[in-house]
Short mmCIF file of C-alpha atoms in Angstrom, two decimals:
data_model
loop_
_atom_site.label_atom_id
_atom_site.label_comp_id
_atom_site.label_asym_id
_atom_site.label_seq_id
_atom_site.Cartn_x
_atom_site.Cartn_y
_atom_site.Cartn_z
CA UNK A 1 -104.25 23.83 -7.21
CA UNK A 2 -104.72 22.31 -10.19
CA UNK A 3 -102.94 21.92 -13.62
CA UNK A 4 -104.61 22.00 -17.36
CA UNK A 5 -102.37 20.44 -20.25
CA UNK A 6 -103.47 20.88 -24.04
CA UNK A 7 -102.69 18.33 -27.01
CA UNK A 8 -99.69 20.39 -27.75
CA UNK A 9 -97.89 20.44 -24.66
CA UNK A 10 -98.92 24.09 -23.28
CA UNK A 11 -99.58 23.97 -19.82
CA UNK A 12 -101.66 25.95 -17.70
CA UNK A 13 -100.74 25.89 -13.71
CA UNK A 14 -101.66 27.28 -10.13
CA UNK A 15 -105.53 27.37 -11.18
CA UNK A 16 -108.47 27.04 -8.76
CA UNK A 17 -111.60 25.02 -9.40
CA UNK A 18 -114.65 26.27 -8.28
CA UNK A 19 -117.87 24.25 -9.97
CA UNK A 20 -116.78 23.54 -13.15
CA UNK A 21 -114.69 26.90 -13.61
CA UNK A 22 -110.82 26.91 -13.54
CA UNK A 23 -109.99 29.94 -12.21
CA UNK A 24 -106.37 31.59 -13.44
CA UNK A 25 -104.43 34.04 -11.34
CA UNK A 26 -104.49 36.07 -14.71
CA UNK A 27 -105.93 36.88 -17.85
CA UNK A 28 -105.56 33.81 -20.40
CA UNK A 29 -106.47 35.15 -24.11
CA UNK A 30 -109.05 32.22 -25.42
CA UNK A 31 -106.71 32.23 -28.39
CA UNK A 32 -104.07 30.02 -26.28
CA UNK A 33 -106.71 27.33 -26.94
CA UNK A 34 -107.13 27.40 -30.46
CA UNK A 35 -106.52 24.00 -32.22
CA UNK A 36 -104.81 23.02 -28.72
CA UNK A 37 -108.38 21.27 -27.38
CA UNK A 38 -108.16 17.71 -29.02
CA UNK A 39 -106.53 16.63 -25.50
CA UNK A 40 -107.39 18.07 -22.76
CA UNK A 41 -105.94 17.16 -19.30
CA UNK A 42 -106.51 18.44 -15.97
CA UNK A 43 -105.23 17.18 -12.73
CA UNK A 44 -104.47 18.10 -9.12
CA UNK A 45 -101.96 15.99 -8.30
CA UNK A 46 -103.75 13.02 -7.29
CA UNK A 47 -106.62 12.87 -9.59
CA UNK A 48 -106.38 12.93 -13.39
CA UNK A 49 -108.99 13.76 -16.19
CA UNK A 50 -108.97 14.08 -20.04
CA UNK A 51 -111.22 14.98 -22.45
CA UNK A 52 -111.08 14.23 -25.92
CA UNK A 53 -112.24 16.94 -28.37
CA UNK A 54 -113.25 19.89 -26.44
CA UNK A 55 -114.24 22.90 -26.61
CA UNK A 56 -113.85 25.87 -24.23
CA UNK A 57 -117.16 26.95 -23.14
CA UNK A 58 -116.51 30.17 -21.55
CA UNK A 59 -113.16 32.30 -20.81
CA UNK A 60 -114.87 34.96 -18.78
CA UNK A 61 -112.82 37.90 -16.72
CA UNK A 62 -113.51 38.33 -13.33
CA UNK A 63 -111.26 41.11 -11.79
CA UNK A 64 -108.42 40.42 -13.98
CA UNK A 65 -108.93 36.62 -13.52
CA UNK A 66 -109.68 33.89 -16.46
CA UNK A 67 -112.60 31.65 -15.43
CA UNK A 68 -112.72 28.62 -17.90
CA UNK A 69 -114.80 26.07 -18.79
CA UNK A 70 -114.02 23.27 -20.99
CA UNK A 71 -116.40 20.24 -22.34
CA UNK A 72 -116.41 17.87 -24.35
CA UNK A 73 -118.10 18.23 -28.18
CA UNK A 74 -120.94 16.54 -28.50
CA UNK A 75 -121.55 14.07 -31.47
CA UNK A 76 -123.99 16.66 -33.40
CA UNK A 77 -120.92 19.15 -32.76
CA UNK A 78 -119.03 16.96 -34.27
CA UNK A 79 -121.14 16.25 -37.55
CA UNK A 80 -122.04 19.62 -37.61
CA UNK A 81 -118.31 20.52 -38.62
CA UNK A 82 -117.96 17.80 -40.66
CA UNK A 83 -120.61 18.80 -42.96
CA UNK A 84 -119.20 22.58 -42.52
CA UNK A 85 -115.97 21.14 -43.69
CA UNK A 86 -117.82 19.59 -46.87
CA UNK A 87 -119.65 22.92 -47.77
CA UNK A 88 -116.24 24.75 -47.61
CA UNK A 89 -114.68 21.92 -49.85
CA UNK A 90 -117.69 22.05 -52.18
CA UNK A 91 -117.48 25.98 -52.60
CA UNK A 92 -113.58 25.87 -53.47
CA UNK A 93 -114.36 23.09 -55.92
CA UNK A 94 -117.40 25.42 -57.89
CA UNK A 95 -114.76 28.51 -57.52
CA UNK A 96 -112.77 26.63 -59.64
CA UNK A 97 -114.78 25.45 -62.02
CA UNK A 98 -116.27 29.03 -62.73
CA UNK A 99 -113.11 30.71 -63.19
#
């Protein structure tokens, strides 16, 4: 069984891993995850894995089940909502100067 562990301490337990899916005994909203994905850490006990800045890929229901996949963002992800960010910091900046 295996354990996930997001950047703020919320921990996910008594998952199965099948591929790359982690499998949940129950439904997990995807909003759990939100702004929790900077850290990501999954183990089984013995082995240990983190991923810095990740996404979750898919949170699809399988008979009442969460399967989830996580990876990491890529670098054009990144840059991508970095120029997002500047757009949105732009826009406020002409609202205000039109008002």
């Amino acid at each position: 069984m295996y354990k996930i562990i997001l950047s703020d301490g919320t921990t996910l337990e008594n998952l199965e891993l099948n591929g790359n899916n982690f499998i949940a005994q129950e439904e997990i909203d995807s909003s759990v995850f939100e702004g929790k994905l900077s850290e990501i850490t999954f183990t089984d006990g013995k082995h240990t894995e983190t991923m810095q800045d990740a996404i979750l890929c898919s949170n699809r229901v399988v008979d009442g089940r969460s399967w989830l996949v996580f990876a990491e963002k890529t670098e054009e992800m990144k840059l991508r909502e970095k120029i997002q960010e500047l757009y949105e910091a732009l826009d406020l900046m002409l609202a205000g100067v039109t008002e």
